PDB file of C-alpha atoms in Angstrom:
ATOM      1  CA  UNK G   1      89.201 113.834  88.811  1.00 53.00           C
ATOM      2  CA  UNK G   2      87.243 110.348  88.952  1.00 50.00           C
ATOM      3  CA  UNK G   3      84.915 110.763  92.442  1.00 54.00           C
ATOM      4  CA  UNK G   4      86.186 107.466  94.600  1.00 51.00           C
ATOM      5  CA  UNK G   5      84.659 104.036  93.352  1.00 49.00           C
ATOM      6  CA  UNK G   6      83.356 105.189  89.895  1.00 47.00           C
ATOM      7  CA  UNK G   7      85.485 103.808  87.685  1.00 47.00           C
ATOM      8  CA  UNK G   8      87.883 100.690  87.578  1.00 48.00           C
ATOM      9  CA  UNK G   9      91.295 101.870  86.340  1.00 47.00           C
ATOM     10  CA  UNK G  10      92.798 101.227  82.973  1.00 48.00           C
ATOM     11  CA  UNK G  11      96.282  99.988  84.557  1.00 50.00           C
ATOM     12  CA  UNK G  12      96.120  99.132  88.196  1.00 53.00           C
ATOM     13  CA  UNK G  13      98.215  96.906  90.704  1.00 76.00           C
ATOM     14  CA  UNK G  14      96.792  95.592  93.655  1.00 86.00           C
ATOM     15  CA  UNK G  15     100.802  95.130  94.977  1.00 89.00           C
ATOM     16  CA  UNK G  16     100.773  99.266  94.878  1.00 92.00           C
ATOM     17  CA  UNK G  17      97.718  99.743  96.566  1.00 95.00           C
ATOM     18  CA  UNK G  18      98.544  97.472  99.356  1.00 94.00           C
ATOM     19  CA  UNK G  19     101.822  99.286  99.962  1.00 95.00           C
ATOM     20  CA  UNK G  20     100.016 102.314 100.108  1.00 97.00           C
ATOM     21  CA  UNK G  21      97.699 100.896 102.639  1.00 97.00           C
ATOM     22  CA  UNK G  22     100.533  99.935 104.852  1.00 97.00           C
ATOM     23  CA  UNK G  23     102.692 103.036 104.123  1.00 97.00           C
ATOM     24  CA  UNK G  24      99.312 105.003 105.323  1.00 98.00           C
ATOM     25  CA  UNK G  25      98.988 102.685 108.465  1.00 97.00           C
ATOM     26  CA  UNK G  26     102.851 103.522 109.041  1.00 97.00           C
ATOM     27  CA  UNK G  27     102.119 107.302 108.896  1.00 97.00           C
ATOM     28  CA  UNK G  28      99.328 108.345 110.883  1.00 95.00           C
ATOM     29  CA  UNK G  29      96.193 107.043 108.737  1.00 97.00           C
ATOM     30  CA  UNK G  30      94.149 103.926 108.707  1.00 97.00           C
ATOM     31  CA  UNK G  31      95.154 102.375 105.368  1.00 96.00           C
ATOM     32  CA  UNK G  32      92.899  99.461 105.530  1.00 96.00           C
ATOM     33  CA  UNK G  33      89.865 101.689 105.637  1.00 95.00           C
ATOM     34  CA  UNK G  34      90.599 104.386 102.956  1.00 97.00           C
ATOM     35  CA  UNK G  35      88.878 104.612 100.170  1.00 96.00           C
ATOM     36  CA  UNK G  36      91.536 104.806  97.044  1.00 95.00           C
ATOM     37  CA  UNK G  37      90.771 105.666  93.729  1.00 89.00           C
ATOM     38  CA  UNK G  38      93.001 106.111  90.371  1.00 85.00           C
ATOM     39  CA  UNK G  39      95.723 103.671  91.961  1.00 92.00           C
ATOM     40  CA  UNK G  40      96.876 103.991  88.014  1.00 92.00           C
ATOM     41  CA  UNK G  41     100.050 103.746  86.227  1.00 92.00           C
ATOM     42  CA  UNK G  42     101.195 106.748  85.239  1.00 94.00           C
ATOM     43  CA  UNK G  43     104.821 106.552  83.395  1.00 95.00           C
ATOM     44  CA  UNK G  44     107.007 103.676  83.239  1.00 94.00           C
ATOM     45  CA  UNK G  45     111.003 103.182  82.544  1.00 93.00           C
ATOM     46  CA  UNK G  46     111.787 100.268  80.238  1.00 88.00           C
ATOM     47  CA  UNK G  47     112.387  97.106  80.862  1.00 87.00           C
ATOM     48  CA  UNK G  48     109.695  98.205  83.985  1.00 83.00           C
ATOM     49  CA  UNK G  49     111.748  97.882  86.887  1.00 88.00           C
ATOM     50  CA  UNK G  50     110.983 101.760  87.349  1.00 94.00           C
ATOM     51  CA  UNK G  51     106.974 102.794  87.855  1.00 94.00           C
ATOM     52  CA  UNK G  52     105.395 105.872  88.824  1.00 96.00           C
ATOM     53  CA  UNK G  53     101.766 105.357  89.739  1.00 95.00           C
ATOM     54  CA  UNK G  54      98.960 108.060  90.862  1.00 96.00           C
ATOM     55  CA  UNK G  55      96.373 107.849  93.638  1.00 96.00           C
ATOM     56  CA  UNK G  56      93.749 109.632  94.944  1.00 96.00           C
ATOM     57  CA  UNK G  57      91.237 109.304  98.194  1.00 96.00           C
ATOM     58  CA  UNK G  58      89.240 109.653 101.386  1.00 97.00           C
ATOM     59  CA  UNK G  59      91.507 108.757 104.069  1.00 97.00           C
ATOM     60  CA  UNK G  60      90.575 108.824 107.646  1.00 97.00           C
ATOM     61  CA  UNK G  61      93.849 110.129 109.939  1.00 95.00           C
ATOM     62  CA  UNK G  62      94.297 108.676 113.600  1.00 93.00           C
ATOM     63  CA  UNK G  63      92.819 111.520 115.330  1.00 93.00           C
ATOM     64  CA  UNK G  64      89.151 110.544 112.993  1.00 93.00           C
ATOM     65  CA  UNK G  65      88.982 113.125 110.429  1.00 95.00           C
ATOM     66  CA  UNK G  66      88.677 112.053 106.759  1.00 97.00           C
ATOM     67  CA  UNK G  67      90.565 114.139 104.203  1.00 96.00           C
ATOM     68  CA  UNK G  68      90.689 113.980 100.437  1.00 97.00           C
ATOM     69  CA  UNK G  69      94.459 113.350  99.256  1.00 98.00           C
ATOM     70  CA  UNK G  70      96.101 112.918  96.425  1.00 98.00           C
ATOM     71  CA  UNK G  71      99.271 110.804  96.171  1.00 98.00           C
ATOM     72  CA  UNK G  72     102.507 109.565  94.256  1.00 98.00           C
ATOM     73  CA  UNK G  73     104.217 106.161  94.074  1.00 97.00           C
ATOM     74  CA  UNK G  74     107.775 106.134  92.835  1.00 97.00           C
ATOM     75  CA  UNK G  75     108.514 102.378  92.764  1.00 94.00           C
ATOM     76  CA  UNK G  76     111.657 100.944  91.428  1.00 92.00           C
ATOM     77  CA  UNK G  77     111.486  96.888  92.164  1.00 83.00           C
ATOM     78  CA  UNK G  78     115.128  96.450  92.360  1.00 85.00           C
ATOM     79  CA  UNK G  79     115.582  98.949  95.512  1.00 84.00           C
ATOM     80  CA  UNK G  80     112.914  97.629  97.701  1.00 81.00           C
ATOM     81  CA  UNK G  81     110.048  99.630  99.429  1.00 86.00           C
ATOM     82  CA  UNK G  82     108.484 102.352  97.266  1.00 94.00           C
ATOM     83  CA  UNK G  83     108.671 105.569  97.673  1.00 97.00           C
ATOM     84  CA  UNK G  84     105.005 107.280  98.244  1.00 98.00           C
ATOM     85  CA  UNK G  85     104.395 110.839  99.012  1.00 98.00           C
ATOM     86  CA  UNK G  86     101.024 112.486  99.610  1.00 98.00           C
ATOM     87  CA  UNK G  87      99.434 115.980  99.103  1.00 98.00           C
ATOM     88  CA  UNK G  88      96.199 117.743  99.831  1.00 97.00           C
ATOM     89  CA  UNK G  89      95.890 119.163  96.775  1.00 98.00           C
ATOM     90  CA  UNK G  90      95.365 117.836  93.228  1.00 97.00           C
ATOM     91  CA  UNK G  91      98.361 121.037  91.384  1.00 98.00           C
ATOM     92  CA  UNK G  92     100.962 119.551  94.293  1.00 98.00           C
ATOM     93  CA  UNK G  93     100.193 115.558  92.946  1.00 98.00           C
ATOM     94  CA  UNK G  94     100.637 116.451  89.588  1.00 97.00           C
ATOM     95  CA  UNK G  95     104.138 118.879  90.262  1.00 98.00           C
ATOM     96  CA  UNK G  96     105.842 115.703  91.335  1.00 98.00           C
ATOM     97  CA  UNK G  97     104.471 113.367  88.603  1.00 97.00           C
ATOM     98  CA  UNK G  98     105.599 115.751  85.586  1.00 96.00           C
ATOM     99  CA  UNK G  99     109.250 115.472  87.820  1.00 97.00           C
ATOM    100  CA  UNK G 100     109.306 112.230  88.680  1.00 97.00           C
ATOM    101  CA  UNK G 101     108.100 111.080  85.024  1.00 96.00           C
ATOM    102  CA  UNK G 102     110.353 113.291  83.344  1.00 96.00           C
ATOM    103  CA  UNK G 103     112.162 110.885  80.804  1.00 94.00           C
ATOM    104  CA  UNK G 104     109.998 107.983  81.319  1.00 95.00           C
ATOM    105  CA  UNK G 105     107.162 106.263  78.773  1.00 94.00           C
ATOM    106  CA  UNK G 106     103.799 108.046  80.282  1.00 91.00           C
ATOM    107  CA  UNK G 107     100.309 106.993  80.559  1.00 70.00           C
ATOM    108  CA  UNK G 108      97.497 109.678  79.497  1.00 64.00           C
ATOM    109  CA  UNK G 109      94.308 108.596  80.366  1.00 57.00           C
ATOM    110  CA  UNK G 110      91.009 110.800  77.753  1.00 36.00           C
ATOM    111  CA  UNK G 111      88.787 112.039  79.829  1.00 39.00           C
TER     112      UNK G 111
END
């Protein structure tokens, strides 16, 4: 894992982070104040209507507690809103990104 803010990503999109900003504000965080990391392409169906992205960070929830997550995008551009899902642990993140890229071109990032 790459600790919040140390390195840029390789692939990013500033369109995915802000819908996970307001799909945080929509369920029970503050999305303008967390502090995302590895908002990254991960796999990718051709022609690219189809992405699935990774995420991880701090996020503070309503009641003020911060908490480390680790999240999914699913976002297919022809069927509107994306769908994002988030975990507190890193084995539940990537379960749903080996399912939800299963068939597509993926990303694999050396470390």
């Amino acid at each position: 894992l790459v600790p919040v803010g140390a390195v840029r990503p390789l692939i990013a999109n500033s369109v995915t982070e802000s819908e996970i900003r307001r799909w945080l504000s929509a369920h029970g965080y503050f999305g303008q104040s967390a502090k995302l990391a590895e908002v990254e392409l991960h796999a990718i169906q051709r022609p690219g209507w189809l992405q699935v992205f990774r995420f991880h960070g701090e996020i503070k929830s309503r009641d003020g507690h911060w908490q480390a997550l680790f999240g999914v995008v699913r976002d297919d551009q022809r069927r509107g809103r994306p769908d994002i899902r988030i975990f507190p642990t890193h084995d539940q993140q990537q379960a749903l990104l080996r399912e939800w890229s299963d068939g597509l071109i993926t990303h694999r990032r050396s470390k």
